[in-house]
Amino acid sequence: MTSLHGTDRAKTCPSGRAPLADTPGFTAEPHLAGDQNPMTSNDKTARSEHMDTCEITDSAIAVLDDHGTVVEWTQAAENLVGYSPRDVVGRSAALVVPPSREVPTMSAYVERCRARDGWTGTTAVRNRDGRILNVSRRVSMLRGPGGTVRWLVSVTGIRTLAKGTVNEPMRESLLTRAPIGIVVRDRHLRCRWVNDTMERHDGISRKRRLGLGPMDTQPGFEAGAIEAVMQEVMQSGTTRVHEYRAWLPSSPRRERVLAVSFFCLKDADGRASGVCTISVDVSESRQARERLAILSEAGTRLGGTLDVMQTSQELADLAVPILADYVAVDLEQSIPFGEGPPVRIGSRGGRLPQLRRAGLSSVRHGVPESPWARGEPVAVPAASPFAHVLRTGKAHLEPVLDPAPGGWTDHEPARAQKIHQYGMHSLMVVPICARHTLLGVALFVRTKDPVPFQESDLLLAEELVSRAALSLDNARQYARQHTAALALQRNLLPRGLRGGMAVETASRYLPADMEHGVGGDWFDVIPLSGARVALVVGDVVGHGINAAASMGRLRTAVRTLADMELPPDELLTHLDDTVQRLAEEDPDAADQTPIWGATCLYAVYDPLTRRCTMAAAGHPPPAIVDPQGRVTFPDLPTGAPLGVGLGDPFESVEMELPEGSLLALYTDGLIETRDQDIEEGMRRLGTVLAQPGRSLEDLCRLATGRRPGQLPSDDTTLLLVRTRSLKPTQVASWTLTSDHTAVHSARKLAARQLDRWGLERLQDPTKLIVSELVTNAVRHSTGPIGLRLIQHEALTCEVFDNDAFSPHLRRARSPDENGRGLGLVAQLSRRWGYRLIPEGKVVWAEQDLPSIPSHAFGPDRLGDHQNPTTATVR
């Protein structure tokens, strides 16, 4: 038995005829022609439903006999073609249907309808005033007692179709494609004619229906309401629409929504001869509208973030409860972290991707259906539908989930227990794919909703997941780019500042591009020979990853030039030339962040002399704070930015710094903001730094702190350096005469000093290094030779001479008597090199220190040499 419920529509269609009533689950507001009230979004949805249904009520209806004679007519037909029932009933339909090549006569017209079991399409009809109208036509066969046949013709004007339409596919489906059920009743409401489709709509056969009224075939309140509507239609001559829901005996769990239009049929005298009902199954159209609403909301709610976990949760929340009672979203485990290669759809050599739960939602509080919490890894047995989806990239629909023994749930006890506990009876597993990349899977389950998933539900789930996949893929690519940018920044900036015994350091770096965390500022602390240290800070134009890449090129160039032991002004000159060459050689420089225009400050501090030499290329001067807290900004020649090609030489400034002095090297983002000029920023920085009792980390935090709500307009970098000096007991130096006795004296002095420092184990390699370096100095120089040993983080041996010739390591052949000295030095030391000085050059070599005894620097180790830095040997 068909189950019916519904109410008569009490509102008028746009044509002014048929009322439209509310249906459970729908919101329908009255909308009369000329109504000026604004419509809400719900009103618009209601109007869409209203118009789709009312297009049937706009149709002109006529009933023809088996010979094409008009037997019944409607008011809408008269309105369309101008013929009254008196004019047309009892006459051939050829009166209004002009002949054509295909159907030259009405008998041919009827035969064509019989051959096709009806006829749909566009045609022409003749108006009473002679005009030819283009209309949409649908001819349906009706069957009566004894196999008799009638034809119901539904005609709608093309202009009527075009006016106010909102959904072309839906309208075409209603008028030409959707199966319609038709019943023609007499004035006593007894069924006279019915088509075959009607049985599929309400489950009542033609045999049971013919000759009976609604109360005879469908007793109950709903049948009484339908009869009341029919009586009103015949009395008023109007058209009415009624909508109700039905559950057929063949599919009691599937709800069907039928929209029924009631037409008053008239005889030749213009009196009501009966009523015609045309029903349309609008279940799919309603579902389509609901799905469109869901997808519209998905477009609004998904993709508002670049967080893959949040997007996954939004997908789960969106699908519950409108599609499923429980939803879980699992992502390939590397996606939330932006690491690892993309997983391609298809075979992976038998290995399945590892999943991690990213989104959970349920109609039950706390999502008790899930064995795993968000962020936890998810098991994927090889025999499960999840594994099948991961291997094939195709969705899986299981309308009836049967957890009986022997199924795939045997391999998943955790899931099997949840299935039984919460009554999971239907599921869908949909792959999350974008750009041929498998991002994960989405699980949809019904527990409380008794209706199983159908193919239409799977289509909706796939559409939802596909929209979420685009957002997830964008978030994945962002995460990968963000991870790559941070990795680039970590590799470009120093991971640990090595000031050695020369300086204590602290730093801060705050990029303006907070999303990617990278920018064009850089700083560095570079150990040099002789316990010295180079201090660098620079600023590349622009922000983001391109500026960071340009910064990396500059930082590498500075380190290379620093290894050449160049003084600051010469180093900036070479760096300026390098930047100009890079700009000339890069044809794509216009599309990237340019290196030219970058600024740089380079300083070298010597803890032996406590002297600091610095030069700038368009960079602000450092702040210097003495041990008493007095702040100065040295008058440092600014110089031109790198790569601008002005040709002006860079100038160095040298100054002596008391031990414990504080140097602050920074970029202009620290001292210049949108609401603060440079002078004010420098005064603020000086005030913060003039706190001698603070640690360097505290000073960094205070100097780079921003006011609440203040956004950075430029990258901010701060490098703080507190100077140290070496103790006199850590340095020993001598002046040797340039003759044959110099090598012997140098070996003896070095051995004695190492004994005083407790470094006896380094005597043999040190004597060999000293012998080779002093021998070369005697051979190539003409003046006194200097020898200096420095004990800091390493043991450094330095030999000074007045020859500016640069030593080079070369491979000596068997017959050569010379050329092996520097090779021996390179083997005995961890590194060696030379640097030019105004008086000539210094060749140096470093060795790693063994563990140093605590008394190494005690006065008892000095012996007779109270000041080893001034010894002279002749």
PDB file of N, CA, C and O in Angstrom, residues 63-117:
ATOM      1  N   VAL A  63      -7.434  16.448 -24.339  1.00  0.00           N
ATOM      2  CA  VAL A  63      -7.554  15.004 -24.442  1.00  0.00           C
ATOM      3  C   VAL A  63      -8.137  14.682 -25.813  1.00  0.00           C
ATOM      4  O   VAL A  63      -9.178  15.236 -26.210  1.00  0.00           O
ATOM      5  N   LEU A  64      -7.449  13.781 -26.558  1.00  0.00           N
ATOM      6  CA  LEU A  64      -7.883  13.383 -27.904  1.00  0.00           C
ATOM      7  C   LEU A  64      -8.281  11.926 -27.881  1.00  0.00           C
ATOM      8  O   LEU A  64      -7.724  11.121 -27.096  1.00  0.00           O
ATOM      9  N   ASP A  65      -9.233  11.568 -28.777  1.00  0.00           N
ATOM     10  CA  ASP A  65      -9.561  10.152 -28.896  1.00  0.00           C
ATOM     11  C   ASP A  65      -8.595   9.484 -29.860  1.00  0.00           C
ATOM     12  O   ASP A  65      -7.632  10.117 -30.337  1.00  0.00           O
ATOM     13  N   ASP A  66      -8.840   8.239 -30.176  1.00  0.00           N
ATOM     14  CA  ASP A  66      -7.899   7.476 -30.981  1.00  0.00           C
ATOM     15  C   ASP A  66      -7.848   7.936 -32.421  1.00  0.00           C
ATOM     16  O   ASP A  66      -6.987   7.506 -33.199  1.00  0.00           O
ATOM     17  N   HIS A  67      -8.775   8.843 -32.832  1.00  0.00           N
ATOM     18  CA  HIS A  67      -8.763   9.374 -34.194  1.00  0.00           C
ATOM     19  C   HIS A  67      -8.255  10.805 -34.253  1.00  0.00           C
ATOM     20  O   HIS A  67      -8.272  11.404 -35.328  1.00  0.00           O
ATOM     21  N   GLY A  68      -7.834  11.356 -33.139  1.00  0.00           N
ATOM     22  CA  GLY A  68      -7.314  12.713 -33.128  1.00  0.00           C
ATOM     23  C   GLY A  68      -8.375  13.765 -32.912  1.00  0.00           C
ATOM     24  O   GLY A  68      -8.120  14.954 -33.165  1.00  0.00           O
ATOM     25  N   THR A  69      -9.545  13.355 -32.447  1.00  0.00           N
ATOM     26  CA  THR A  69     -10.621  14.308 -32.173  1.00  0.00           C
ATOM     27  C   THR A  69     -10.507  14.796 -30.735  1.00  0.00           C
ATOM     28  O   THR A  69     -10.267  14.001 -29.805  1.00  0.00           O
ATOM     29  N   VAL A  70     -10.685  16.108 -30.560  1.00  0.00           N
ATOM     30  CA  VAL A  70     -10.605  16.679 -29.219  1.00  0.00           C
ATOM     31  C   VAL A  70     -11.866  16.302 -28.461  1.00  0.00           C
ATOM     32  O   VAL A  70     -12.989  16.554 -28.913  1.00  0.00           O
ATOM     33  N   VAL A  71     -11.688  15.662 -27.284  1.00  0.00           N
ATOM     34  CA  VAL A  71     -12.842  15.259 -26.481  1.00  0.00           C
ATOM     35  C   VAL A  71     -12.950  16.088 -25.201  1.00  0.00           C
ATOM     36  O   VAL A  71     -14.042  16.172 -24.621  1.00  0.00           O
ATOM     37  N   GLU A  72     -11.833  16.649 -24.740  1.00  0.00           N
ATOM     38  CA  GLU A  72     -11.884  17.499 -23.549  1.00  0.00           C
ATOM     39  C   GLU A  72     -10.835  18.588 -23.695  1.00  0.00           C
ATOM     40  O   GLU A  72      -9.786  18.402 -24.315  1.00  0.00           O
ATOM     41  N   TRP A  73     -11.099  19.734 -23.067  1.00  0.00           N
ATOM     42  CA  TRP A  73     -10.311  20.946 -23.257  1.00  0.00           C
ATOM     43  C   TRP A  73     -10.086  21.605 -21.891  1.00  0.00           C
ATOM     44  O   TRP A  73     -10.828  21.320 -20.933  1.00  0.00           O
ATOM     45  N   THR A  74      -9.079  22.457 -21.781  1.00  0.00           N
ATOM     46  CA  THR A  74      -8.831  23.165 -20.511  1.00  0.00           C
ATOM     47  C   THR A  74      -8.788  24.663 -20.755  1.00  0.00           C
ATOM     48  O   THR A  74      -8.646  25.128 -21.895  1.00  0.00           O
ATOM     49  N   GLN A  75      -8.887  25.396 -19.643  1.00  0.00           N
ATOM     50  CA  GLN A  75      -8.839  26.849 -19.727  1.00  0.00           C
ATOM     51  C   GLN A  75      -7.477  27.314 -20.238  1.00  0.00           C
ATOM     52  O   GLN A  75      -7.369  28.277 -20.987  1.00  0.00           O
ATOM     53  N   ALA A  76      -6.410  26.601 -19.847  1.00  0.00           N
ATOM     54  CA  ALA A  76      -5.066  26.974 -20.302  1.00  0.00           C
ATOM     55  C   ALA A  76      -4.934  26.811 -21.804  1.00  0.00           C
ATOM     56  O   ALA A  76      -4.258  27.605 -22.483  1.00  0.00           O
ATOM     57  N   ALA A  77      -5.586  25.779 -22.363  1.00  0.00           N
ATOM     58  CA  ALA A  77      -5.547  25.594 -23.815  1.00  0.00           C
ATOM     59  C   ALA A  77      -6.249  26.747 -24.515  1.00  0.00           C
ATOM     60  O   ALA A  77      -5.794  27.241 -25.556  1.00  0.00           O
ATOM     61  N   GLU A  78      -7.386  27.175 -23.952  1.00  0.00           N
ATOM     62  CA  GLU A  78      -8.074  28.321 -24.535  1.00  0.00           C
ATOM     63  C   GLU A  78      -7.207  29.571 -24.459  1.00  0.00           C
ATOM     64  O   GLU A  78      -7.153  30.360 -25.421  1.00  0.00           O
ATOM     65  N   ASN A  79      -6.522  29.748 -23.346  1.00  0.00           N
ATOM     66  CA  ASN A  79      -5.655  30.930 -23.204  1.00  0.00           C
ATOM     67  C   ASN A  79      -4.517  30.921 -24.221  1.00  0.00           C
ATOM     68  O   ASN A  79      -4.089  31.967 -24.701  1.00  0.00           O
ATOM     69  N   LEU A  80      -4.038  29.731 -24.565  1.00  0.00           N
ATOM     70  CA  LEU A  80      -2.883  29.643 -25.461  1.00  0.00           C
ATOM     71  C   LEU A  80      -3.273  29.875 -26.914  1.00  0.00           C
ATOM     72  O   LEU A  80      -2.625  30.654 -27.624  1.00  0.00           O
ATOM     73  N   VAL A  81      -4.311  29.195 -27.396  1.00  0.00           N
ATOM     74  CA  VAL A  81      -4.620  29.256 -28.829  1.00  0.00           C
ATOM     75  C   VAL A  81      -5.880  30.058 -29.138  1.00  0.00           C
ATOM     76  O   VAL A  81      -6.205  30.273 -30.314  1.00  0.00           O
ATOM     77  N   GLY A  82      -6.625  30.472 -28.110  1.00  0.00           N
ATOM     78  CA  GLY A  82      -7.778  31.327 -28.343  1.00  0.00           C
ATOM     79  C   GLY A  82      -9.065  30.610 -28.654  1.00  0.00           C
ATOM     80  O   GLY A  82     -10.117  31.255 -28.848  1.00  0.00           O
ATOM     81  N   TYR A  83      -9.052  29.269 -28.740  1.00  0.00           N
ATOM     82  CA  TYR A  83     -10.265  28.508 -29.028  1.00  0.00           C
ATOM     83  C   TYR A  83     -10.915  28.097 -27.709  1.00  0.00           C
ATOM     84  O   TYR A  83     -10.259  27.532 -26.822  1.00  0.00           O
ATOM     85  N   SER A  84     -12.237  28.332 -27.599  1.00  0.00           N
ATOM     86  CA  SER A  84     -12.982  27.909 -26.423  1.00  0.00           C
ATOM     87  C   SER A  84     -13.352  26.440 -26.576  1.00  0.00           C
ATOM     88  O   SER A  84     -13.256  25.866 -27.676  1.00  0.00           O
ATOM     89  N   PRO A  85     -13.801  25.782 -25.472  1.00  0.00           N
ATOM     90  CA  PRO A  85     -14.244  24.382 -25.610  1.00  0.00           C
ATOM     91  C   PRO A  85     -15.338  24.209 -26.655  1.00  0.00           C
ATOM     92  O   PRO A  85     -15.349  23.213 -27.396  1.00  0.00           O
ATOM     93  N   ARG A  86     -16.252  25.148 -26.738  1.00  0.00           N
ATOM     94  CA  ARG A  86     -17.334  25.052 -27.727  1.00  0.00           C
ATOM     95  C   ARG A  86     -16.770  25.031 -29.140  1.00  0.00           C
ATOM     96  O   ARG A  86     -17.328  24.397 -30.043  1.00  0.00           O
ATOM     97  N   ASP A  87     -15.605  25.764 -29.354  1.00  0.00           N
ATOM     98  CA  ASP A  87     -15.025  25.855 -30.696  1.00  0.00           C
ATOM     99  C   ASP A  87     -14.300  24.582 -31.117  1.00  0.00           C
ATOM    100  O   ASP A  87     -14.221  24.274 -32.316  1.00  0.00           O
ATOM    101  N   VAL A  88     -13.735  23.837 -30.136  1.00  0.00           N
ATOM    102  CA  VAL A  88     -12.791  22.796 -30.507  1.00  0.00           C
ATOM    103  C   VAL A  88     -13.221  21.395 -30.105  1.00  0.00           C
ATOM    104  O   VAL A  88     -12.854  20.415 -30.776  1.00  0.00           O
ATOM    105  N   VAL A  89     -13.966  21.249 -28.986  1.00  0.00           N
ATOM    106  CA  VAL A  89     -14.345  19.906 -28.534  1.00  0.00           C
ATOM    107  C   VAL A  89     -15.280  19.273 -29.565  1.00  0.00           C
ATOM    108  O   VAL A  89     -16.249  19.887 -30.026  1.00  0.00           O
ATOM    109  N   GLY A  90     -14.985  18.033 -29.938  1.00  0.00           N
ATOM    110  CA  GLY A  90     -15.736  17.320 -30.957  1.00  0.00           C
ATOM    111  C   GLY A  90     -15.183  17.524 -32.341  1.00  0.00           C
ATOM    112  O   GLY A  90     -15.674  16.897 -33.296  1.00  0.00           O
ATOM    113  N   ARG A  91     -14.182  18.327 -32.510  1.00  0.00           N
ATOM    114  CA  ARG A  91     -13.585  18.566 -33.821  1.00  0.00           C
ATOM    115  C   ARG A  91     -12.160  18.008 -33.839  1.00  0.00           C
ATOM    116  O   ARG A  91     -11.536  17.738 -32.796  1.00  0.00           O
ATOM    117  N   SER A  92     -11.604  17.880 -35.021  1.00  0.00           N
ATOM    118  CA  SER A  92     -10.255  17.340 -35.169  1.00  0.00           C
ATOM    119  C   SER A  92      -9.237  18.328 -34.607  1.00  0.00           C
ATOM    120  O   SER A  92      -9.379  19.548 -34.733  1.00  0.00           O
ATOM    121  N   ALA A  93      -8.175  17.763 -34.019  1.00  0.00           N
ATOM    122  CA  ALA A  93      -7.097  18.593 -33.490  1.00  0.00           C
ATOM    123  C   ALA A  93      -6.350  19.310 -34.601  1.00  0.00           C
ATOM    124  O   ALA A  93      -5.558  20.226 -34.324  1.00  0.00           O
ATOM    125  N   ALA A  94      -6.620  18.926 -35.865  1.00  0.00           N
ATOM    126  CA  ALA A  94      -5.983  19.617 -36.988  1.00  0.00           C
ATOM    127  C   ALA A  94      -6.375  21.076 -37.022  1.00  0.00           C
ATOM    128  O   ALA A  94      -5.714  21.883 -37.693  1.00  0.00           O
ATOM    129  N   LEU A  95      -7.442  21.439 -36.291  1.00  0.00           N
ATOM    130  CA  LEU A  95      -7.848  22.839 -36.230  1.00  0.00           C
ATOM    131  C   LEU A  95      -6.732  23.711 -35.657  1.00  0.00           C
ATOM    132  O   LEU A  95      -6.544  24.852 -36.082  1.00  0.00           O
ATOM    133  N   VAL A  96      -6.001  23.145 -34.725  1.00  0.00           N
ATOM    134  CA  VAL A  96      -4.933  23.927 -34.082  1.00  0.00           C
ATOM    135  C   VAL A  96      -3.544  23.389 -34.426  1.00  0.00           C
ATOM    136  O   VAL A  96      -2.537  24.042 -34.152  1.00  0.00           O
ATOM    137  N   VAL A  97      -3.469  22.196 -34.995  1.00  0.00           N
ATOM    138  CA  VAL A  97      -2.169  21.609 -35.350  1.00  0.00           C
ATOM    139  C   VAL A  97      -2.023  21.657 -36.858  1.00  0.00           C
ATOM    140  O   VAL A  97      -2.652  20.854 -37.575  1.00  0.00           O
ATOM    141  N   PRO A  98      -1.248  22.583 -37.402  1.00  0.00           N
ATOM    142  CA  PRO A  98      -1.104  22.681 -38.855  1.00  0.00           C
ATOM    143  C   PRO A  98      -0.366  21.467 -39.401  1.00  0.00           C
ATOM    144  O   PRO A  98       0.493  20.891 -38.734  1.00  0.00           O
ATOM    145  N   PRO A  99      -0.683  21.027 -40.617  1.00  0.00           N
ATOM    146  CA  PRO A  99       0.005  19.869 -41.201  1.00  0.00           C
ATOM    147  C   PRO A  99       1.474  20.185 -41.487  1.00  0.00           C
ATOM    148  O   PRO A  99       1.868  21.339 -41.643  1.00  0.00           O
ATOM    149  N   SER A 100       2.277  19.144 -41.568  1.00  0.00           N
ATOM    150  CA  SER A 100       3.705  19.279 -41.877  1.00  0.00           C
ATOM    151  C   SER A 100       4.101  18.156 -42.809  1.00  0.00           C
ATOM    152  O   SER A 100       3.299  17.249 -43.111  1.00  0.00           O
ATOM    153  N   ARG A 101       5.320  18.166 -43.300  1.00  0.00           N
ATOM    154  CA  ARG A 101       5.779  17.106 -44.186  1.00  0.00           C
ATOM    155  C   ARG A 101       5.758  15.750 -43.491  1.00  0.00           C
ATOM    156  O   ARG A 101       5.437  14.731 -44.096  1.00  0.00           O
ATOM    157  N   GLU A 102       6.123  15.759 -42.198  1.00  0.00           N
ATOM    158  CA  GLU A 102       6.188  14.492 -41.479  1.00  0.00           C
ATOM    159  C   GLU A 102       4.792  13.937 -41.204  1.00  0.00           C
ATOM    160  O   GLU A 102       4.558  12.732 -41.299  1.00  0.00           O
ATOM    161  N   VAL A 103       3.847  14.805 -40.832  1.00  0.00           N
ATOM    162  CA  VAL A 103       2.480  14.375 -40.502  1.00  0.00           C
ATOM    163  C   VAL A 103       1.505  15.259 -41.273  1.00  0.00           C
ATOM    164  O   VAL A 103       0.997  16.248 -40.747  1.00  0.00           O
ATOM    165  N   PRO A 104       1.226  14.923 -42.505  1.00  0.00           N
ATOM    166  CA  PRO A 104       0.351  15.781 -43.321  1.00  0.00           C
ATOM    167  C   PRO A 104      -1.111  15.736 -42.881  1.00  0.00           C
ATOM    168  O   PRO A 104      -1.871  16.655 -43.166  1.00  0.00           O
ATOM    169  N   THR A 105      -1.521  14.633 -42.172  1.00  0.00           N
ATOM    170  CA  THR A 105      -2.916  14.513 -41.739  1.00  0.00           C
ATOM    171  C   THR A 105      -2.947  14.149 -40.263  1.00  0.00           C
ATOM    172  O   THR A 105      -1.958  13.691 -39.682  1.00  0.00           O
ATOM    173  N   MET A 106      -4.129  14.303 -39.659  1.00  0.00           N
ATOM    174  CA  MET A 106      -4.270  13.980 -38.248  1.00  0.00           C
ATOM    175  C   MET A 106      -4.158  12.483 -38.017  1.00  0.00           C
ATOM    176  O   MET A 106      -3.643  12.032 -37.002  1.00  0.00           O
ATOM    177  N   SER A 107      -4.653  11.680 -38.979  1.00  0.00           N
ATOM    178  CA  SER A 107      -4.512  10.228 -38.824  1.00  0.00           C
ATOM    179  C   SER A 107      -3.030   9.837 -38.804  1.00  0.00           C
ATOM    180  O   SER A 107      -2.609   8.960 -38.036  1.00  0.00           O
ATOM    181  N   ALA A 108      -2.225  10.499 -39.639  1.00  0.00           N
ATOM    182  CA  ALA A 108      -0.776  10.238 -39.615  1.00  0.00           C
ATOM    183  C   ALA A 108      -0.183  10.676 -38.276  1.00  0.00           C
ATOM    184  O   ALA A 108       0.744  10.049 -37.744  1.00  0.00           O
ATOM    185  N   TYR A 109      -0.705  11.762 -37.755  1.00  0.00           N
ATOM    186  CA  TYR A 109      -0.253  12.266 -36.448  1.00  0.00           C
ATOM    187  C   TYR A 109      -0.515  11.219 -35.372  1.00  0.00           C
ATOM    188  O   TYR A 109       0.369  10.893 -34.557  1.00  0.00           O
ATOM    189  N   VAL A 110      -1.716  10.652 -35.367  1.00  0.00           N
ATOM    190  CA  VAL A 110      -2.073   9.644 -34.371  1.00  0.00           C
ATOM    191  C   VAL A 110      -1.236   8.391 -34.554  1.00  0.00           C
ATOM    192  O   VAL A 110      -0.763   7.781 -33.581  1.00  0.00           O
ATOM    193  N   GLU A 111      -1.024   7.963 -35.784  1.00  0.00           N
ATOM    194  CA  GLU A 111      -0.229   6.762 -36.031  1.00  0.00           C
ATOM    195  C   GLU A 111       1.205   6.942 -35.542  1.00  0.00           C
ATOM    196  O   GLU A 111       1.817   6.029 -35.011  1.00  0.00           O
ATOM    197  N   ARG A 112       1.728   8.163 -35.742  1.00  0.00           N
ATOM    198  CA  ARG A 112       3.098   8.414 -35.280  1.00  0.00           C
ATOM    199  C   ARG A 112       3.157   8.364 -33.756  1.00  0.00           C
ATOM    200  O   ARG A 112       4.100   7.824 -33.178  1.00  0.00           O
ATOM    201  N   CYS A 113       2.158   8.897 -33.106  1.00  0.00           N
ATOM    202  CA  CYS A 113       2.123   8.830 -31.642  1.00  0.00           C
ATOM    203  C   CYS A 113       2.017   7.382 -31.180  1.00  0.00           C
ATOM    204  O   CYS A 113       2.674   6.967 -30.212  1.00  0.00           O
ATOM    205  N   ARG A 114       1.167   6.591 -31.894  1.00  0.00           N
ATOM    206  CA  ARG A 114       1.000   5.193 -31.500  1.00  0.00           C
ATOM    207  C   ARG A 114       2.314   4.424 -31.688  1.00  0.00           C
ATOM    208  O   ARG A 114       2.689   3.593 -30.852  1.00  0.00           O
ATOM    209  N   ALA A 115       3.017   4.685 -32.786  1.00  0.00           N
ATOM    210  CA  ALA A 115       4.269   3.971 -33.061  1.00  0.00           C
ATOM    211  C   ALA A 115       5.339   4.292 -32.012  1.00  0.00           C
ATOM    212  O   ALA A 115       6.162   3.440 -31.677  1.00  0.00           O
ATOM    213  N   ARG A 116       5.324   5.514 -31.530  1.00  0.00           N
ATOM    214  CA  ARG A 116       6.331   5.930 -30.549  1.00  0.00           C
ATOM    215  C   ARG A 116       5.844   5.802 -29.104  1.00  0.00           C
ATOM    216  O   ARG A 116       6.576   6.147 -28.182  1.00  0.00           O
ATOM    217  N   ASP A 117       4.621   5.336 -28.920  1.00  0.00           N
ATOM    218  CA  ASP A 117       4.008   5.302 -27.594  1.00  0.00           C
ATOM    219  C   ASP A 117       4.025   6.694 -26.975  1.00  0.00           C
ATOM    220  O   ASP A 117       4.319   6.886 -25.798  1.00  0.00           O
TER     221      ASP A 117
END
